[in-house]
Amino acid sequence: MAITRRLAAKQQRALEILTRLKRLYPDATCSLNFANPLQLLVATILSAQCTDERVNQVTPALFARYRDAEDFAMADLAELEQYIKSTGFYRNKARHIQGACRRIVEVYGGQVPKVMEDLLSLPGVARKTANVVLAHGYGILGGVTVDTHVKRLSRRLGLTQETDPVKIERDLMRLIPQPDWENWSIRLIYHGRAVCQARQPQCEGCELIDLCATGRKLIPKP
């Protein structure tokens, strides 16, 4: 019973956090620019350890040069690397993009799959990327996207004690209603960028401080 009560209390707190995030960031949406699921897949791979702003600077020329999965699959790898060099770790990213697109062409008829297990079979695609593609490319809520912001804030807020993204996702899926899985992640990312930054979180001005396991410790006691 005690475990059930603790879970219920945590769920209630998570819902209040979600309500406030919706009020704070009503227009929050995916920051990556894309026109179709393939472009979203490529952009999400590029976003690893890179800002979305930088990715959006790179992708217009990239998508003008490579228009479909077959173009990426048959690309000269050195040329592809040059297009994405400024996103960092470009050699690995280029190999992942080309490997994923080759499998998309050979196994899925040139179309990005819309099933989690199929997406996870693509080189360079883990659950974070798969969740983004499913949610924003196909409108399918298969899980909670856990990037570095979501990982950090979920732990600071006391919603999980896990460090592994898959386990964090599992915990969040128990707390957040499925229709809000993706907008939870997007809004938490916005809050992580604007307020709850990694090195200098702005706790004093944070509208979640009374709900935050970390921030509550900073509130002066009467």
Coordinates of N, CA and C in Angstrom, one line a residue:
M1 N 0.8 -1.2 0.0 CA 0.0 0.0 0.0 C 0.9 1.3 0.0
A2 N 1.9 1.2 0.8 CA 2.8 2.4 0.9 C 3.4 2.7 -0.5
I3 N 3.8 1.7 -1.2 CA 4.4 1.9 -2.6 C 3.4 2.4 -3.5
T4 N 2.2 1.9 -3.4 CA 1.1 2.4 -4.3 C 0.8 3.9 -4.0
R5 N 0.8 4.3 -2.7 CA 0.5 5.7 -2.4 C 1.7 6.6 -2.9
R6 N 2.9 6.1 -2.7 CA 4.0 6.9 -3.2 C 4.0 7.1 -4.7
L7 N 3.6 6.1 -5.4 CA 3.5 6.2 -6.9 C 2.4 7.1 -7.2
A8 N 1.2 7.1 -6.6 CA 0.1 7.9 -6.8 C 0.5 9.4 -6.6
A9 N 1.2 9.6 -5.5 CA 1.7 11.0 -5.2 C 2.6 11.5 -6.2
K10 N 3.5 10.6 -6.7 CA 4.5 11.0 -7.7 C 3.8 11.3 -9.0
Q11 N 2.8 10.5 -9.4 CA 2.0 10.8 -10.6 C 1.3 12.1 -10.5
Q12 N 0.7 12.4 -9.3 CA 0.0 13.7 -9.2 C 1.0 14.9 -9.3
R13 N 2.1 14.7 -8.8 CA 3.2 15.8 -8.9 C 3.6 15.9 -10.3
A14 N 3.8 14.8 -11.0 CA 4.2 14.9 -12.4 C 3.1 15.6 -13.3
L15 N 1.8 15.3 -13.0 CA 0.7 16.0 -13.7 C 0.7 17.5 -13.5
E16 N 1.0 17.9 -12.2 CA 1.1 19.3 -12.0 C 2.3 20.0 -12.7
I17 N 3.4 19.2 -12.7 CA 4.5 19.8 -13.5 C 4.2 19.9 -14.9
L18 N 3.5 18.9 -15.5 CA 3.1 19.0 -16.9 C 2.1 20.1 -17.1
T19 N 1.2 20.4 -16.2 CA 0.2 21.5 -16.4 C 1.0 22.8 -16.4
R20 N 2.0 23.0 -15.5 CA 2.7 24.2 -15.5 C 3.6 24.4 -16.8
L21 N 4.2 23.3 -17.2 CA 5.0 23.3 -18.4 C 4.2 23.7 -19.6
K22 N 2.9 23.2 -19.7 CA 2.0 23.6 -20.8 C 1.7 25.1 -20.8
R23 N 1.6 25.6 -19.6 CA 1.3 27.1 -19.4 C 2.5 27.9 -19.8
L24 N 3.7 27.4 -19.4 CA 4.9 28.2 -19.6 C 5.4 28.1 -21.1
Y25 N 5.1 27.0 -21.7 CA 5.6 26.8 -23.1 C 4.4 26.3 -24.0
P26 N 3.4 27.2 -24.2 CA 2.2 26.7 -24.9 C 2.5 26.3 -26.4
D27 N 3.5 26.9 -27.0 CA 3.7 26.7 -28.4 C 4.9 25.8 -28.7
A28 N 5.4 25.1 -27.6 CA 6.6 24.3 -27.8 C 6.3 23.2 -28.8
T29 N 7.3 23.1 -29.7 CA 7.2 22.0 -30.7 C 8.6 21.6 -31.1
C30 N 8.7 20.5 -31.9 CA 10.0 20.0 -32.3 C 10.8 21.1 -33.0
S31 N 12.1 21.3 -32.5 CA 12.9 22.5 -33.0 C 13.6 22.1 -34.3
L32 N 13.6 20.9 -34.8 CA 14.2 20.5 -36.0 C 13.3 20.8 -37.2
N33 N 13.9 21.3 -38.3 CA 13.2 21.6 -39.5 C 13.2 20.3 -40.4
F34 N 12.1 19.9 -40.9 CA 12.0 18.7 -41.7 C 10.7 18.7 -42.5
A35 N 10.7 18.0 -43.6 CA 9.5 18.0 -44.5 C 8.9 16.6 -44.6
N36 N 9.6 15.6 -44.1 CA 9.1 14.2 -44.1 C 9.8 13.3 -43.1
P37 N 9.4 12.1 -42.8 CA 10.0 11.3 -41.8 C 11.5 11.0 -42.1
L38 N 11.9 10.9 -43.3 CA 13.3 10.6 -43.6 C 14.2 11.8 -43.2
Q39 N 13.7 13.0 -43.5 CA 14.5 14.2 -43.1 C 14.5 14.3 -41.6
L40 N 13.4 14.0 -41.0 CA 13.4 14.0 -39.5 C 14.4 13.0 -38.9
L41 N 14.4 11.8 -39.5 CA 15.4 10.8 -39.0 C 16.8 11.3 -39.1
V42 N 17.1 11.8 -40.3 CA 18.5 12.3 -40.5 C 18.8 13.5 -39.6
A43 N 17.9 14.4 -39.5 CA 18.1 15.6 -38.6 C 18.3 15.1 -37.1
T44 N 17.6 14.1 -36.7 CA 17.7 13.7 -35.3 C 19.0 13.0 -35.1
I45 N 19.5 12.2 -36.0 CA 20.8 11.6 -35.9 C 21.8 12.7 -35.8
L46 N 21.7 13.7 -36.6 CA 22.7 14.8 -36.6 C 22.6 15.6 -35.3
S47 N 21.5 15.6 -34.6 CA 21.3 16.4 -33.4 C 22.1 15.8 -32.2
A48 N 22.6 14.6 -32.3 CA 23.3 14.0 -31.1 C 24.5 14.9 -30.8
Q49 N 24.6 15.4 -29.6 CA 25.7 16.2 -29.1 C 25.9 17.4 -30.0
C50 N 24.8 18.0 -30.4 CA 24.8 19.2 -31.3 C 23.5 19.9 -31.1
T51 N 23.5 21.2 -31.2 CA 22.3 22.0 -31.0 C 21.4 21.8 -32.3
D52 N 20.1 21.9 -32.0 CA 19.1 21.9 -33.1 C 19.4 23.1 -34.0
E53 N 19.8 24.2 -33.5 CA 20.0 25.4 -34.3 C 21.1 25.1 -35.3
R54 N 22.2 24.4 -34.9 CA 23.3 24.1 -35.8 C 22.8 23.1 -36.9
V55 N 22.0 22.1 -36.5 CA 21.5 21.1 -37.4 C 20.6 21.8 -38.5
N56 N 19.8 22.8 -38.0 CA 18.9 23.5 -39.0 C 19.7 24.4 -40.0
Q57 N 20.9 24.7 -39.6 CA 21.8 25.4 -40.5 C 22.4 24.5 -41.6
V58 N 22.5 23.3 -41.2 CA 23.2 22.3 -42.1 C 22.2 21.6 -43.1
T59 N 21.0 21.4 -42.6 CA 20.1 20.5 -43.4 C 19.5 21.1 -44.7
P60 N 19.4 22.4 -44.8 CA 18.8 22.8 -46.1 C 19.7 22.4 -47.3
A61 N 21.0 22.6 -47.2 CA 21.9 22.2 -48.3 C 22.0 20.7 -48.4
L62 N 22.0 20.0 -47.2 CA 22.0 18.5 -47.2 C 20.8 17.9 -47.9
F63 N 19.6 18.4 -47.6 CA 18.4 17.8 -48.1 C 18.2 18.2 -49.6
A64 N 18.8 19.3 -50.0 CA 18.8 19.7 -51.4 C 19.7 18.7 -52.2
R65 N 20.8 18.3 -51.6 CA 21.7 17.4 -52.3 C 21.2 15.9 -52.3
Y66 N 20.7 15.5 -51.2 CA 20.2 14.1 -51.0 C 18.7 14.1 -50.7
R67 N 17.9 13.7 -51.7 CA 16.5 14.0 -51.7 C 15.7 12.8 -51.1
D68 N 16.3 11.6 -51.1 CA 15.5 10.4 -50.6 C 16.5 9.4 -50.0
A69 N 16.0 8.3 -49.5 CA 16.9 7.3 -48.9 C 17.9 6.7 -49.8
E70 N 17.5 6.6 -51.1 CA 18.4 6.0 -52.0 C 19.6 6.9 -52.3
D71 N 19.3 8.3 -52.3 CA 20.4 9.2 -52.5 C 21.4 9.1 -51.4
F72 N 20.9 9.0 -50.1 CA 21.8 8.9 -49.0 C 22.6 7.5 -49.0
A73 N 21.9 6.5 -49.4 CA 22.4 5.2 -49.5 C 23.6 5.1 -50.5
M74 N 23.5 5.8 -51.6 CA 24.5 5.7 -52.6 C 25.5 6.9 -52.6
A75 N 25.4 7.7 -51.6 CA 26.2 8.9 -51.5 C 27.7 8.5 -51.3
D76 N 28.6 9.4 -51.9 CA 30.0 9.3 -51.6 C 30.2 9.7 -50.1
L77 N 30.7 8.8 -49.3 CA 30.8 9.1 -47.9 C 31.6 10.3 -47.5
A78 N 32.7 10.5 -48.2 CA 33.5 11.7 -47.9 C 32.7 13.0 -48.2
E79 N 31.9 13.0 -49.3 CA 31.1 14.1 -49.6 C 30.1 14.4 -48.6
L80 N 29.4 13.3 -48.1 CA 28.4 13.4 -47.1 C 29.0 14.0 -45.8
E81 N 30.1 13.5 -45.5 CA 30.8 14.0 -44.3 C 31.0 15.5 -44.3
Q82 N 31.4 16.0 -45.5 CA 31.6 17.5 -45.6 C 30.3 18.3 -45.4
Y83 N 29.2 17.7 -45.8 CA 27.9 18.5 -45.6 C 27.6 18.6 -44.2
I84 N 28.0 17.6 -43.4 CA 27.5 17.6 -42.0 C 28.6 17.8 -41.0
K85 N 29.8 18.2 -41.4 CA 31.0 18.3 -40.6 C 30.8 19.2 -39.4
S86 N 30.1 20.3 -39.5 CA 30.0 21.2 -38.4 C 29.1 20.7 -37.3
T87 N 28.4 19.6 -37.5 CA 27.6 19.1 -36.4 C 28.4 18.2 -35.4
G88 N 29.6 18.0 -35.7 CA 30.4 17.2 -34.8 C 30.3 15.7 -35.0
F89 N 31.3 14.9 -34.6 CA 31.2 13.5 -34.8 C 30.7 13.1 -36.1
Y90 N 31.1 13.8 -37.1 CA 30.5 13.7 -38.5 C 30.8 12.4 -39.2
R91 N 31.9 11.8 -38.9 CA 32.2 10.5 -39.5 C 31.3 9.4 -39.1
N92 N 31.1 9.3 -37.8 CA 30.1 8.3 -37.2 C 28.7 8.7 -37.7
K93 N 28.3 9.9 -37.7 CA 27.0 10.3 -38.1 C 26.8 10.0 -39.6
A94 N 27.8 10.2 -40.4 CA 27.7 9.9 -41.9 C 27.5 8.4 -42.1
R95 N 28.2 7.6 -41.3 CA 28.1 6.2 -41.5 C 26.7 5.7 -41.0
H96 N 26.3 6.3 -39.9 CA 24.9 5.9 -39.4 C 23.8 6.3 -40.4
I97 N 23.9 7.5 -40.9 CA 22.9 7.9 -41.9 C 22.9 7.0 -43.1
Q98 N 24.1 6.8 -43.7 CA 24.1 6.0 -44.9 C 23.7 4.5 -44.6
G99 N 24.2 4.0 -43.4 CA 23.8 2.6 -43.1 C 22.3 2.5 -42.9
A100 N 21.7 3.5 -42.2 CA 20.2 3.5 -42.0 C 19.5 3.5 -43.3
C101 N 19.9 4.4 -44.2 CA 19.2 4.6 -45.5 C 19.4 3.4 -46.4
R102 N 20.5 2.7 -46.3 CA 20.7 1.5 -47.1 C 19.7 0.4 -46.6
R103 N 19.5 0.3 -45.3 CA 18.6 -0.7 -44.8 C 17.1 -0.2 -45.1
I104 N 16.9 1.0 -45.1 CA 15.5 1.5 -45.4 C 15.2 1.2 -46.9
V105 N 16.2 1.3 -47.8 CA 16.0 1.0 -49.2 C 15.9 -0.5 -49.4
E106 N 16.8 -1.3 -48.7 CA 16.8 -2.7 -49.0 C 15.7 -3.5 -48.3
V107 N 15.3 -3.0 -47.1 CA 14.3 -3.8 -46.3 C 12.9 -3.2 -46.3
Y108 N 12.9 -1.8 -46.4 CA 11.6 -1.2 -46.2 C 11.1 -0.4 -47.4
G109 N 11.7 -0.7 -48.6 CA 11.2 -0.1 -49.8 C 11.4 1.4 -49.9
G110 N 12.4 1.9 -49.2 CA 12.7 3.3 -49.3 C 11.9 4.2 -48.4
Q111 N 11.0 3.6 -47.6 CA 10.2 4.4 -46.6 C 10.6 4.1 -45.2
V112 N 10.8 5.2 -44.4 CA 11.1 5.0 -43.0 C 10.1 4.2 -42.3
P113 N 10.4 3.2 -41.6 CA 9.4 2.4 -41.0 C 8.7 3.1 -39.9
K114 N 7.5 2.7 -39.5 CA 6.7 3.3 -38.5 C 6.5 2.4 -37.3
V115 N 7.3 1.4 -37.1 CA 7.2 0.5 -36.0 C 8.5 0.6 -35.2
M116 N 8.4 0.7 -33.9 CA 9.5 0.9 -33.0 C 10.6 -0.1 -33.3
E117 N 10.3 -1.4 -33.3 CA 11.3 -2.5 -33.5 C 12.0 -2.3 -34.8
D118 N 11.3 -1.9 -35.9 CA 11.9 -1.7 -37.2 C 12.9 -0.5 -37.1
L119 N 12.5 0.5 -36.5 CA 13.3 1.7 -36.4 C 14.6 1.4 -35.6
L120 N 14.5 0.6 -34.6 CA 15.6 0.2 -33.8 C 16.6 -0.7 -34.5
S121 N 16.2 -1.3 -35.6 CA 17.1 -2.1 -36.4 C 18.0 -1.3 -37.3
L122 N 17.7 0.0 -37.4 CA 18.5 0.9 -38.3 C 19.8 1.3 -37.6
P123 N 20.9 1.3 -38.3 CA 22.2 1.8 -37.7 C 22.0 3.2 -37.1
G124 N 22.5 3.4 -35.9 CA 22.5 4.8 -35.4 C 21.2 5.2 -34.7
V125 N 20.2 4.3 -34.7 CA 18.9 4.7 -34.1 C 18.7 3.9 -32.8
A126 N 18.6 4.7 -31.7 CA 18.2 4.2 -30.4 C 16.8 4.7 -30.1
R127 N 16.3 4.4 -28.9 CA 14.9 4.8 -28.6 C 14.6 6.3 -28.7
K128 N 15.6 7.1 -28.4 CA 15.4 8.5 -28.4 C 15.0 8.9 -29.9
T129 N 15.9 8.5 -30.8 CA 15.6 8.9 -32.2 C 14.3 8.3 -32.7
A130 N 14.1 7.0 -32.4 CA 12.9 6.3 -32.8 C 11.6 7.0 -32.3
N131 N 11.6 7.4 -31.0 CA 10.5 8.1 -30.4 C 10.2 9.4 -31.2
V132 N 11.3 10.2 -31.5 CA 11.1 11.4 -32.2 C 10.5 11.2 -33.6
V133 N 11.0 10.2 -34.3 CA 10.5 10.0 -35.6 C 9.0 9.5 -35.6
L134 N 8.7 8.6 -34.7 CA 7.3 8.1 -34.6 C 6.4 9.3 -34.2
A135 N 6.8 10.1 -33.2 CA 5.9 11.1 -32.7 C 5.7 12.2 -33.7
H136 N 6.8 12.7 -34.3 CA 6.7 13.9 -35.1 C 6.6 13.6 -36.6
G137 N 7.1 12.4 -37.0 CA 7.0 12.0 -38.4 C 5.7 11.3 -38.7
Y138 N 5.1 10.6 -37.7 CA 3.9 9.7 -38.0 C 2.8 10.0 -37.0
G139 N 3.0 10.8 -36.0 CA 2.0 11.0 -35.0 C 1.7 9.8 -34.1
I140 N 2.7 8.9 -33.9 CA 2.6 7.7 -33.1 C 3.3 7.9 -31.8
L141 N 2.7 7.8 -30.7 CA 3.3 8.0 -29.4 C 3.7 6.6 -28.9
G142 N 5.0 6.2 -29.2 CA 5.5 4.9 -28.8 C 6.2 4.9 -27.5
G143 N 6.6 6.1 -27.0 CA 7.3 6.2 -25.7 C 7.6 7.6 -25.4
V144 N 8.5 7.8 -24.4 CA 8.9 9.2 -24.0 C 10.3 9.4 -24.5
T145 N 10.5 10.5 -25.2 CA 11.9 10.8 -25.7 C 12.7 11.3 -24.5
V146 N 13.9 10.6 -24.3 CA 14.8 11.0 -23.2 C 16.1 11.4 -23.8
D147 N 16.3 12.8 -23.9 CA 17.6 13.3 -24.3 C 18.3 13.8 -23.0
T148 N 19.3 14.5 -23.2 CA 20.1 15.0 -22.0 C 19.3 15.9 -21.1
H149 N 18.5 16.8 -21.7 CA 17.7 17.7 -20.9 C 16.6 16.9 -20.1
V150 N 15.9 16.0 -20.7 CA 14.9 15.2 -20.1 C 15.5 14.3 -19.0
K151 N 16.6 13.7 -19.3 CA 17.3 12.9 -18.3 C 17.7 13.8 -17.0
R152 N 18.3 14.9 -17.3 CA 18.7 15.7 -16.2 C 17.5 16.3 -15.3
L153 N 16.5 16.8 -16.0 CA 15.4 17.4 -15.3 C 14.5 16.4 -14.6
S154 N 14.4 15.2 -15.2 CA 13.5 14.2 -14.6 C 14.2 13.8 -13.3
R155 N 15.5 13.7 -13.2 CA 16.2 13.3 -12.0 C 16.1 14.5 -11.0
R156 N 16.3 15.7 -11.4 CA 16.3 16.8 -10.5 C 14.9 17.0 -9.9
L157 N 13.9 16.7 -10.7 CA 12.5 16.8 -10.2 C 12.1 15.7 -9.3
G158 N 12.9 14.7 -9.2 CA 12.7 13.6 -8.3 C 11.7 12.6 -8.9
L159 N 11.5 12.6 -10.3 CA 10.6 11.6 -10.9 C 11.3 10.3 -11.2
T160 N 12.5 10.2 -11.2 CA 13.3 9.0 -11.4 C 14.6 9.1 -10.7
Q161 N 15.1 7.9 -10.3 CA 16.5 7.9 -9.8 C 17.4 7.1 -10.7
E162 N 16.9 6.8 -11.9 CA 17.7 6.0 -12.8 C 18.6 6.9 -13.6
T163 N 19.7 6.3 -14.2 CA 20.6 7.0 -15.0 C 20.6 6.5 -16.5
D164 N 20.1 5.3 -16.7 CA 19.9 4.8 -18.0 C 18.7 5.3 -18.7
P165 N 18.8 5.9 -19.9 CA 17.7 6.5 -20.6 C 16.5 5.6 -20.8
V166 N 16.7 4.3 -21.0 CA 15.6 3.4 -21.2 C 14.9 3.2 -19.9
K167 N 15.6 3.1 -18.8 CA 14.9 3.0 -17.5 C 14.2 4.3 -17.1
I168 N 14.8 5.4 -17.4 CA 14.1 6.7 -17.2 C 12.8 6.8 -18.0
E169 N 12.9 6.4 -19.2 CA 11.7 6.4 -20.1 C 10.6 5.5 -19.5
R170 N 11.0 4.3 -19.0 CA 10.0 3.4 -18.3 C 9.3 4.1 -17.2
D171 N 10.1 4.8 -16.3 CA 9.6 5.5 -15.2 C 8.6 6.6 -15.6
L172 N 9.0 7.3 -16.6 CA 8.2 8.5 -17.0 C 6.9 8.0 -17.7
M173 N 6.9 6.9 -18.4 CA 5.7 6.3 -19.0 C 4.7 5.9 -18.0
R174 N 5.1 5.6 -16.8 CA 4.2 5.2 -15.7 C 3.6 6.5 -15.0
L175 N 4.2 7.6 -15.2 CA 3.8 8.8 -14.5 C 3.0 9.8 -15.4
I176 N 3.3 9.8 -16.7 CA 2.7 10.7 -17.7 C 1.7 10.0 -18.5
P177 N 0.5 10.6 -18.7 CA -0.5 10.0 -19.6 C 0.1 9.9 -21.1
Q178 N -0.2 8.8 -21.8 CA 0.3 8.6 -23.1 C 0.1 9.8 -24.0
P179 N -1.1 10.4 -24.1 CA -1.2 11.5 -25.0 C -0.2 12.7 -24.8
D180 N 0.4 12.7 -23.6 CA 1.3 13.8 -23.3 C 2.7 13.4 -23.3
W181 N 3.0 12.1 -23.7 CA 4.4 11.6 -23.7 C 5.4 12.6 -24.4
E182 N 5.0 12.9 -25.6 CA 6.0 13.7 -26.4 C 6.0 15.2 -26.1
N183 N 4.8 15.7 -25.8 CA 4.8 17.1 -25.4 C 5.5 17.3 -24.1
W184 N 5.4 16.3 -23.2 CA 6.2 16.4 -21.9 C 7.7 16.6 -22.3
S185 N 8.2 15.7 -23.1 CA 9.6 15.8 -23.5 C 10.0 17.2 -24.1
I186 N 9.2 17.6 -25.1 CA 9.5 18.9 -25.7 C 9.5 20.0 -24.8
R187 N 8.5 20.1 -23.9 CA 8.4 21.2 -22.9 C 9.5 21.1 -21.9
L188 N 9.9 19.9 -21.5 CA 10.9 19.8 -20.5 C 12.3 20.2 -21.1
I189 N 12.4 19.9 -22.4 CA 13.6 20.4 -23.1 C 13.7 21.9 -23.2
Y190 N 12.5 22.6 -23.5 CA 12.5 24.0 -23.5 C 12.8 24.6 -22.1
H191 N 12.3 23.9 -21.0 CA 12.6 24.4 -19.7 C 14.1 24.2 -19.3
G192 N 14.6 23.1 -19.8 CA 16.1 22.9 -19.6 C 16.9 23.9 -20.2
R193 N 16.5 24.3 -21.4 CA 17.3 25.4 -22.1 C 17.2 26.7 -21.4
A194 N 15.9 27.1 -21.0 CA 15.6 28.4 -20.6 C 15.9 28.6 -19.1
V195 N 15.7 27.6 -18.3 CA 15.7 27.8 -16.8 C 16.6 26.8 -16.1
C196 N 16.3 25.5 -16.3 CA 17.0 24.5 -15.5 C 18.3 24.0 -16.3
Q197 N 19.2 24.9 -16.4 CA 20.4 24.6 -17.2 C 21.3 23.7 -16.4
A198 N 22.2 23.0 -17.1 CA 23.0 22.0 -16.5 C 24.0 22.6 -15.5
R199 N 24.7 23.6 -15.8 CA 25.7 24.2 -14.9 C 25.2 25.2 -13.9
Q200 N 24.2 26.0 -14.4 CA 23.7 27.1 -13.5 C 22.2 27.2 -13.6
P201 N 21.5 26.2 -13.0 CA 20.0 26.2 -13.0 C 19.5 27.5 -12.3
Q202 N 18.5 28.1 -12.9 CA 18.0 29.3 -12.3 C 16.8 29.0 -11.4
C203 N 17.2 28.4 -10.3 CA 16.2 27.8 -9.3 C 15.3 29.0 -8.7
E204 N 15.9 30.1 -8.4 CA 15.2 31.2 -7.7 C 14.0 31.7 -8.5
G205 N 14.1 31.6 -9.9 CA 13.0 32.1 -10.7 C 12.2 31.0 -11.3
C206 N 12.4 29.8 -10.9 CA 11.8 28.6 -11.5 C 10.4 28.4 -11.0
E207 N 9.4 28.3 -11.9 CA 8.0 28.1 -11.5 C 7.7 26.7 -11.1
L208 N 8.7 25.8 -11.1 CA 8.5 24.4 -10.7 C 9.2 24.2 -9.4
I209 N 9.8 25.2 -8.7 CA 10.6 24.9 -7.6 C 9.9 24.2 -6.5
D210 N 8.6 24.5 -6.2 CA 7.9 23.9 -5.1 C 7.6 22.5 -5.4
L211 N 7.7 22.0 -6.7 CA 7.5 20.7 -7.1 C 8.7 19.9 -7.3
C212 N 9.9 20.5 -7.1 CA 11.2 20.0 -7.5 C 11.9 19.4 -6.3
A213 N 12.3 18.2 -6.4 CA 13.0 17.5 -5.2 C 14.3 18.2 -4.9
T214 N 14.9 18.7 -6.0 CA 16.2 19.5 -5.8 C 15.9 20.9 -5.4
G215 N 15.0 21.6 -6.1 CA 14.8 23.0 -5.8 C 14.2 23.2 -4.4
R216 N 13.3 22.3 -3.9 CA 12.7 22.5 -2.6 C 13.7 22.7 -1.5
K217 N 14.9 22.1 -1.7 CA 15.9 22.2 -0.7 C 16.5 23.6 -0.6
L218 N 16.3 24.4 -1.7 CA 16.8 25.8 -1.8 C 15.8 26.8 -1.2
I219 N 14.6 26.4 -1.0 CA 13.6 27.3 -0.5 C 13.9 27.6 1.0
P220 N 14.1 28.9 1.4 CA 14.4 29.1 2.9 C 13.2 28.7 3.7
K221 N 13.5 28.1 4.8 CA 12.5 27.6 5.8 C 12.1 28.8 6.6
P222 N 10.8 28.9 6.9 CA 10.3 30.1 7.7 C 10.8 29.9 9.2

